[in-house]
Amino acid sequence: MANARQRRIDAVVLDWGGVLTVSVPQFIEDWLGAEGIDRDRYRSTMRAWMGREAMPDSPVLRLETGELTVAEFEALLAAELVTLDGREVAAKGLLRRMFGSAHPDPAMVELVRGLRADGVTTALLSNSWGEGYPETLLLELFDVVVISGRVGLRKPDPRIFEHTLQRLGLPAHRCAFFDDAPANVEGARAVGLHAHRHTDAESTRAVIAELLGAAA
């Protein structure tokens, strides 16, 4: 990597699901297929709960800020879903099953390890759906960990970006942010971070290398 004086950034902030893990559509599809859940029913529920027109008190927003427990959210979501053959979906353990194949992306883990080894500060900023994070890995990879349910704020609320910057002790223009959700990228950019949408490890590595003034 480049000399610290050439760097445009001092820290890289990353989302968890869909950035440090395999893509969200991939692990959601695994779960839908394994349980035979009606995909249209699931997608319409998520649009209502997570879309740009979602109400401020939607179950997803309340889960991500810690206002709903996992069990409460699972009961609400299970009530909205149905299998293709008409069976009810079991509420207990629903999120654990949903995220069952959301394993870390080895290429992204390697990327973050390389950043830390090169003296770049790293942070995790994640909207949480319960507490299923691999804590040992988080301790290895990140200097700062901000989980929405622990702080009562969620992306793209500017306050959670400001909280993360305070934890880092850095101004926004010295930090890069990567997320797979466009709304979160827009929110980070509005606060002043170098914000980019993550699609794969290779393209994210290239953007970071450019910001660090180094070859990818």
PDB file of C-alpha atoms in Angstrom:
ATOM      1  CA  MET A   1       0.000   0.000   0.000  1.00  0.00           C
ATOM      2  CA  ALA A   2       0.988   3.644  -0.313  1.00  0.00           C
ATOM      3  CA  ASN A   3       2.807   5.799   2.174  1.00  0.00           C
ATOM      4  CA  ALA A   4       0.386   7.239   4.739  1.00  0.00           C
ATOM      5  CA  ARG A   5       1.035  10.751   3.432  1.00  0.00           C
ATOM      6  CA  GLN A   6      -0.367   9.797   0.018  1.00  0.00           C
ATOM      7  CA  ARG A   7      -3.571   8.383   1.421  1.00  0.00           C
ATOM      8  CA  ARG A   8      -6.863  10.201   0.948  1.00  0.00           C
ATOM      9  CA  ILE A   9      -8.415   8.138   3.740  1.00  0.00           C
ATOM     10  CA  ASP A  10      -7.371   6.825   7.142  1.00  0.00           C
ATOM     11  CA  ALA A  11     -10.245   4.383   7.772  1.00  0.00           C
ATOM     12  CA  VAL A  12     -12.504   1.967   5.907  1.00  0.00           C
ATOM     13  CA  VAL A  13     -16.019   1.345   7.238  1.00  0.00           C
ATOM     14  CA  LEU A  14     -17.878  -1.745   6.045  1.00  0.00           C
ATOM     15  CA  ASP A  15     -21.328  -3.247   6.337  1.00  0.00           C
ATOM     16  CA  TRP A  16     -21.697  -6.889   7.396  1.00  0.00           C
ATOM     17  CA  GLY A  17     -24.505  -8.711   5.544  1.00  0.00           C
ATOM     18  CA  GLY A  18     -23.900  -8.624   1.806  1.00  0.00           C
ATOM     19  CA  VAL A  19     -20.463  -7.005   2.154  1.00  0.00           C
ATOM     20  CA  LEU A  20     -18.412  -9.087   4.586  1.00  0.00           C
ATOM     21  CA  THR A  21     -20.682 -12.038   3.851  1.00  0.00           C
ATOM     22  CA  VAL A  22     -21.884 -13.610   0.630  1.00  0.00           C
ATOM     23  CA  SER A  23     -24.603 -11.575  -1.085  1.00  0.00           C
ATOM     24  CA  VAL A  24     -27.954 -11.124   0.619  1.00  0.00           C
ATOM     25  CA  PRO A  25     -29.947 -12.432  -2.387  1.00  0.00           C
ATOM     26  CA  GLN A  26     -27.785 -15.564  -2.328  1.00  0.00           C
ATOM     27  CA  PHE A  27     -28.391 -16.545   1.289  1.00  0.00           C
ATOM     28  CA  ILE A  28     -32.040 -15.447   1.223  1.00  0.00           C
ATOM     29  CA  GLU A  29     -32.639 -17.605  -1.843  1.00  0.00           C
ATOM     30  CA  ASP A  30     -31.003 -20.548  -0.073  1.00  0.00           C
ATOM     31  CA  TRP A  31     -33.432 -20.135   2.832  1.00  0.00           C
ATOM     32  CA  LEU A  32     -36.540 -19.602   0.684  1.00  0.00           C
ATOM     33  CA  GLY A  33     -35.749 -22.698  -1.327  1.00  0.00           C
ATOM     34  CA  ALA A  34     -34.916 -24.869   1.679  1.00  0.00           C
ATOM     35  CA  GLU A  35     -38.210 -24.075   3.416  1.00  0.00           C
ATOM     36  CA  GLY A  36     -40.346 -23.843   0.284  1.00  0.00           C
ATOM     37  CA  ILE A  37     -41.526 -20.340   1.153  1.00  0.00           C
ATOM     38  CA  ASP A  38     -43.657 -18.392  -1.301  1.00  0.00           C
ATOM     39  CA  ARG A  39     -41.164 -15.911  -2.773  1.00  0.00           C
ATOM     40  CA  ASP A  40     -43.792 -13.380  -3.849  1.00  0.00           C
ATOM     41  CA  ARG A  41     -45.236 -13.289  -0.345  1.00  0.00           C
ATOM     42  CA  TYR A  42     -41.782 -12.760   1.167  1.00  0.00           C
ATOM     43  CA  ARG A  43     -40.820 -10.025  -1.306  1.00  0.00           C
ATOM     44  CA  SER A  44     -44.063  -8.086  -0.888  1.00  0.00           C
ATOM     45  CA  THR A  45     -43.627  -8.189   2.892  1.00  0.00           C
ATOM     46  CA  MET A  46     -40.066  -6.908   2.655  1.00  0.00           C
ATOM     47  CA  ARG A  47     -41.076  -4.124   0.278  1.00  0.00           C
ATOM     48  CA  ALA A  48     -43.704  -2.975   2.769  1.00  0.00           C
ATOM     49  CA  TRP A  49     -41.317  -3.230   5.724  1.00  0.00           C
ATOM     50  CA  MET A  50     -38.043  -2.049   4.144  1.00  0.00           C
ATOM     51  CA  GLY A  51     -38.879  -0.026   1.029  1.00  0.00           C
ATOM     52  CA  ARG A  52     -38.497   3.724   0.731  1.00  0.00           C
ATOM     53  CA  GLU A  53     -42.180   4.108   1.604  1.00  0.00           C
ATOM     54  CA  ALA A  54     -41.936   1.927   4.736  1.00  0.00           C
ATOM     55  CA  MET A  55     -43.528   3.403   7.840  1.00  0.00           C
ATOM     56  CA  PRO A  56     -41.171   4.594  10.634  1.00  0.00           C
ATOM     57  CA  ASP A  57     -42.591   1.919  12.930  1.00  0.00           C
ATOM     58  CA  SER A  58     -42.245  -0.994  10.509  1.00  0.00           C
ATOM     59  CA  PRO A  59     -41.081  -4.253  12.107  1.00  0.00           C
ATOM     60  CA  VAL A  60     -37.700  -4.191  10.331  1.00  0.00           C
ATOM     61  CA  LEU A  61     -36.912  -0.662  11.475  1.00  0.00           C
ATOM     62  CA  ARG A  62     -37.919  -1.512  15.034  1.00  0.00           C
ATOM     63  CA  LEU A  63     -35.847  -4.705  14.995  1.00  0.00           C
ATOM     64  CA  GLU A  64     -32.771  -2.906  13.697  1.00  0.00           C
ATOM     65  CA  THR A  65     -32.927  -0.287  16.446  1.00  0.00           C
ATOM     66  CA  GLY A  66     -33.521  -2.866  19.175  1.00  0.00           C
ATOM     67  CA  GLU A  67     -37.138  -1.869  19.821  1.00  0.00           C
ATOM     68  CA  LEU A  68     -38.323  -5.359  18.880  1.00  0.00           C
ATOM     69  CA  THR A  69     -36.772  -8.536  20.224  1.00  0.00           C
ATOM     70  CA  VAL A  70     -35.796 -11.271  17.809  1.00  0.00           C
ATOM     71  CA  ALA A  71     -38.669 -13.443  19.041  1.00  0.00           C
ATOM     72  CA  GLU A  72     -41.186 -10.632  18.533  1.00  0.00           C
ATOM     73  CA  PHE A  73     -39.939  -9.966  15.018  1.00  0.00           C
ATOM     74  CA  GLU A  74     -39.904 -13.650  14.120  1.00  0.00           C
ATOM     75  CA  ALA A  75     -43.543 -13.969  15.191  1.00  0.00           C
ATOM     76  CA  LEU A  76     -44.552 -10.991  13.041  1.00  0.00           C
ATOM     77  CA  LEU A  77     -42.619 -12.193   9.998  1.00  0.00           C
ATOM     78  CA  ALA A  78     -43.790 -15.791  10.273  1.00  0.00           C
ATOM     79  CA  ALA A  79     -47.392 -14.561  10.352  1.00  0.00           C
ATOM     80  CA  GLU A  80     -46.852 -12.879   6.975  1.00  0.00           C
ATOM     81  CA  LEU A  81     -45.225 -15.849   5.261  1.00  0.00           C
ATOM     82  CA  VAL A  82     -46.578 -19.069   3.860  1.00  0.00           C
ATOM     83  CA  THR A  83     -45.026 -22.042   2.108  1.00  0.00           C
ATOM     84  CA  LEU A  84     -45.816 -22.961  -1.465  1.00  0.00           C
ATOM     85  CA  ASP A  85     -47.939 -25.868  -0.241  1.00  0.00           C
ATOM     86  CA  GLY A  86     -49.832 -23.695   2.223  1.00  0.00           C
ATOM     87  CA  ARG A  87     -48.085 -24.608   5.480  1.00  0.00           C
ATOM     88  CA  GLU A  88     -47.364 -22.075   8.176  1.00  0.00           C
ATOM     89  CA  VAL A  89     -43.757 -21.007   8.678  1.00  0.00           C
ATOM     90  CA  ALA A  90     -42.293 -21.765  12.099  1.00  0.00           C
ATOM     91  CA  ALA A  91     -41.503 -18.555  13.984  1.00  0.00           C
ATOM     92  CA  LYS A  92     -38.966 -19.918  16.454  1.00  0.00           C
ATOM     93  CA  GLY A  93     -35.471 -19.732  15.030  1.00  0.00           C
ATOM     94  CA  LEU A  94     -36.667 -18.016  11.851  1.00  0.00           C
ATOM     95  CA  LEU A  95     -33.801 -15.501  11.654  1.00  0.00           C
ATOM     96  CA  ARG A  96     -31.202 -18.148  12.418  1.00  0.00           C
ATOM     97  CA  ARG A  97     -32.569 -20.209   9.527  1.00  0.00           C
ATOM     98  CA  MET A  98     -32.835 -17.160   7.246  1.00  0.00           C
ATOM     99  CA  PHE A  99     -29.179 -16.287   7.789  1.00  0.00           C
ATOM    100  CA  GLY A 100     -28.042 -19.900   7.844  1.00  0.00           C
ATOM    101  CA  SER A 101     -25.826 -19.679   4.752  1.00  0.00           C
ATOM    102  CA  ALA A 102     -24.694 -16.068   5.286  1.00  0.00           C
ATOM    103  CA  HIS A 103     -21.086 -17.080   5.803  1.00  0.00           C
ATOM    104  CA  PRO A 104     -18.195 -14.623   5.545  1.00  0.00           C
ATOM    105  CA  ASP A 105     -16.795 -13.943   2.080  1.00  0.00           C
ATOM    106  CA  PRO A 106     -13.163 -15.170   2.235  1.00  0.00           C
ATOM    107  CA  ALA A 107     -12.008 -12.512  -0.244  1.00  0.00           C
ATOM    108  CA  MET A 108     -13.446  -9.708   1.897  1.00  0.00           C
ATOM    109  CA  VAL A 109     -11.982 -11.157   5.079  1.00  0.00           C
ATOM    110  CA  GLU A 110      -8.586 -11.241   3.380  1.00  0.00           C
ATOM    111  CA  LEU A 111      -9.055  -7.646   2.216  1.00  0.00           C
ATOM    112  CA  VAL A 112      -9.807  -6.363   5.716  1.00  0.00           C
ATOM    113  CA  ARG A 113      -6.902  -8.300   7.201  1.00  0.00           C
ATOM    114  CA  GLY A 114      -4.619  -6.668   4.655  1.00  0.00           C
ATOM    115  CA  LEU A 115      -5.904  -3.203   5.494  1.00  0.00           C
ATOM    116  CA  ARG A 116      -5.275  -3.663   9.201  1.00  0.00           C
ATOM    117  CA  ALA A 117      -1.808  -5.062   8.529  1.00  0.00           C
ATOM    118  CA  ASP A 118      -1.072  -1.924   6.507  1.00  0.00           C
ATOM    119  CA  GLY A 119      -2.118   0.351   9.347  1.00  0.00           C
ATOM    120  CA  VAL A 120      -5.527   1.371   7.987  1.00  0.00           C
ATOM    121  CA  THR A 121      -8.210   1.695  10.661  1.00  0.00           C
ATOM    122  CA  THR A 122     -11.214  -0.546  10.026  1.00  0.00           C
ATOM    123  CA  ALA A 123     -14.780  -0.350  11.300  1.00  0.00           C
ATOM    124  CA  LEU A 124     -17.944  -2.409  11.026  1.00  0.00           C
ATOM    125  CA  LEU A 125     -21.259  -0.545  10.726  1.00  0.00           C
ATOM    126  CA  SER A 126     -24.156  -2.974  10.546  1.00  0.00           C
ATOM    127  CA  ASN A 127     -27.934  -2.839  10.779  1.00  0.00           C
ATOM    128  CA  SER A 128     -28.560  -5.845  12.999  1.00  0.00           C
ATOM    129  CA  TRP A 129     -31.213  -8.526  12.698  1.00  0.00           C
ATOM    130  CA  GLY A 130     -30.417 -10.021  16.072  1.00  0.00           C
ATOM    131  CA  GLU A 131     -27.026 -10.977  17.446  1.00  0.00           C
ATOM    132  CA  GLY A 132     -25.621 -13.608  15.138  1.00  0.00           C
ATOM    133  CA  TYR A 133     -22.216 -12.041  14.509  1.00  0.00           C
ATOM    134  CA  PRO A 134     -18.999 -14.089  14.757  1.00  0.00           C
ATOM    135  CA  GLU A 135     -17.526 -12.066  17.614  1.00  0.00           C
ATOM    136  CA  THR A 136     -14.044 -13.604  17.422  1.00  0.00           C
ATOM    137  CA  LEU A 137     -13.770 -12.633  13.750  1.00  0.00           C
ATOM    138  CA  LEU A 138     -15.055  -9.122  14.438  1.00  0.00           C
ATOM    139  CA  LEU A 139     -12.392  -8.629  17.094  1.00  0.00           C
ATOM    140  CA  GLU A 140      -9.738  -9.728  14.623  1.00  0.00           C
ATOM    141  CA  LEU A 141     -10.917  -7.585  11.719  1.00  0.00           C
ATOM    142  CA  PHE A 142     -12.188  -4.320  13.189  1.00  0.00           C
ATOM    143  CA  ASP A 143     -10.898  -1.526  15.386  1.00  0.00           C
ATOM    144  CA  VAL A 144     -14.437  -0.210  15.879  1.00  0.00           C
ATOM    145  CA  VAL A 145     -17.723  -2.145  15.802  1.00  0.00           C
ATOM    146  CA  VAL A 146     -21.066  -0.321  15.601  1.00  0.00           C
ATOM    147  CA  ILE A 147     -24.190  -2.498  15.617  1.00  0.00           C
ATOM    148  CA  SER A 148     -27.528  -0.722  15.139  1.00  0.00           C
ATOM    149  CA  GLY A 149     -29.423  -2.684  17.774  1.00  0.00           C
ATOM    150  CA  ARG A 150     -26.753  -1.896  20.370  1.00  0.00           C
ATOM    151  CA  VAL A 151     -26.809   1.879  19.798  1.00  0.00           C
ATOM    152  CA  GLY A 152     -30.513   2.371  19.003  1.00  0.00           C
ATOM    153  CA  LEU A 153     -29.814   3.910  15.598  1.00  0.00           C
ATOM    154  CA  ARG A 154     -29.852   2.456  12.096  1.00  0.00           C
ATOM    155  CA  LYS A 155     -28.523   3.291   8.666  1.00  0.00           C
ATOM    156  CA  PRO A 156     -29.215   5.541   6.801  1.00  0.00           C
ATOM    157  CA  ASP A 157     -29.924   7.814   9.798  1.00  0.00           C
ATOM    158  CA  PRO A 158     -27.062  10.360   9.725  1.00  0.00           C
ATOM    159  CA  ARG A 159     -26.683  10.008  13.485  1.00  0.00           C
ATOM    160  CA  ILE A 160     -25.311   6.471  13.219  1.00  0.00           C
ATOM    161  CA  PHE A 161     -22.648   7.621  10.740  1.00  0.00           C
ATOM    162  CA  GLU A 162     -21.780  10.518  13.050  1.00  0.00           C
ATOM    163  CA  HIS A 163     -21.588   8.099  15.981  1.00  0.00           C
ATOM    164  CA  THR A 164     -19.217   5.868  14.011  1.00  0.00           C
ATOM    165  CA  LEU A 165     -17.018   8.814  13.067  1.00  0.00           C
ATOM    166  CA  GLN A 166     -16.888   9.856  16.716  1.00  0.00           C
ATOM    167  CA  ARG A 167     -15.798   6.353  17.680  1.00  0.00           C
ATOM    168  CA  LEU A 168     -13.120   6.470  14.982  1.00  0.00           C
ATOM    169  CA  GLY A 169     -11.994   9.950  15.976  1.00  0.00           C
ATOM    170  CA  LEU A 170     -11.850  10.976  12.310  1.00  0.00           C
ATOM    171  CA  PRO A 171     -13.620  13.467  10.034  1.00  0.00           C
ATOM    172  CA  ALA A 172     -15.962  12.059   7.403  1.00  0.00           C
ATOM    173  CA  HIS A 173     -13.731  12.987   4.447  1.00  0.00           C
ATOM    174  CA  ARG A 174     -10.956  10.744   5.795  1.00  0.00           C
ATOM    175  CA  CYS A 175     -13.179   7.647   5.787  1.00  0.00           C
ATOM    176  CA  ALA A 176     -14.482   5.320   3.077  1.00  0.00           C
ATOM    177  CA  PHE A 177     -17.758   3.452   3.480  1.00  0.00           C
ATOM    178  CA  PHE A 178     -19.004   0.363   1.635  1.00  0.00           C
ATOM    179  CA  ASP A 179     -22.537  -1.038   1.751  1.00  0.00           C
ATOM    180  CA  ASP A 180     -24.661  -3.139  -0.576  1.00  0.00           C
ATOM    181  CA  ALA A 181     -27.800  -1.001  -0.003  1.00  0.00           C
ATOM    182  CA  PRO A 182     -28.022   2.167  -2.151  1.00  0.00           C
ATOM    183  CA  ALA A 183     -29.974   4.070   0.523  1.00  0.00           C
ATOM    184  CA  ASN A 184     -27.176   3.515   3.031  1.00  0.00           C
ATOM    185  CA  VAL A 185     -24.552   4.613   0.523  1.00  0.00           C
ATOM    186  CA  GLU A 186     -26.540   7.792  -0.140  1.00  0.00           C
ATOM    187  CA  GLY A 187     -26.880   8.411   3.596  1.00  0.00           C
ATOM    188  CA  ALA A 188     -23.153   8.050   4.194  1.00  0.00           C
ATOM    189  CA  ARG A 189     -22.322  10.280   1.246  1.00  0.00           C
ATOM    190  CA  ALA A 190     -24.650  12.977   2.604  1.00  0.00           C
ATOM    191  CA  VAL A 191     -22.642  12.988   5.838  1.00  0.00           C
ATOM    192  CA  GLY A 192     -19.416  13.439   3.856  1.00  0.00           C
ATOM    193  CA  LEU A 193     -17.893   9.957   3.693  1.00  0.00           C
ATOM    194  CA  HIS A 194     -16.378   8.511   0.513  1.00  0.00           C
ATOM    195  CA  ALA A 195     -19.337   6.143   0.068  1.00  0.00           C
ATOM    196  CA  HIS A 196     -19.523   3.346  -2.493  1.00  0.00           C
ATOM    197  CA  ARG A 197     -21.887   0.484  -3.218  1.00  0.00           C
ATOM    198  CA  HIS A 198     -20.291  -2.909  -2.697  1.00  0.00           C
ATOM    199  CA  THR A 199     -20.926  -5.519  -5.371  1.00  0.00           C
ATOM    200  CA  ASP A 200     -17.893  -7.787  -5.043  1.00  0.00           C
ATOM    201  CA  ALA A 201     -14.509  -7.961  -3.342  1.00  0.00           C
ATOM    202  CA  GLU A 202     -12.529  -7.173  -6.490  1.00  0.00           C
ATOM    203  CA  SER A 203     -14.262  -3.864  -7.229  1.00  0.00           C
ATOM    204  CA  THR A 204     -14.221  -2.793  -3.579  1.00  0.00           C
ATOM    205  CA  ARG A 205     -10.510  -3.579  -3.371  1.00  0.00           C
ATOM    206  CA  ALA A 206      -9.899  -1.426  -6.454  1.00  0.00           C
ATOM    207  CA  VAL A 207     -11.783   1.560  -4.994  1.00  0.00           C
ATOM    208  CA  ILE A 208      -9.913   1.293  -1.694  1.00  0.00           C
ATOM    209  CA  ALA A 209      -6.570   1.023  -3.475  1.00  0.00           C
ATOM    210  CA  GLU A 210      -7.326   4.208  -5.411  1.00  0.00           C
ATOM    211  CA  LEU A 211      -8.249   6.056  -2.216  1.00  0.00           C
ATOM    212  CA  LEU A 212      -5.045   4.830  -0.602  1.00  0.00           C
ATOM    213  CA  GLY A 213      -2.970   5.836  -3.604  1.00  0.00           C
ATOM    214  CA  ALA A 214      -1.829   2.261  -4.180  1.00  0.00           C
ATOM    215  CA  ALA A 215      -2.046  -0.450  -6.820  1.00  0.00           C
ATOM    216  CA  ALA A 216      -5.014  -2.812  -6.357  1.00  0.00           C
TER     217      ALA A 216
END
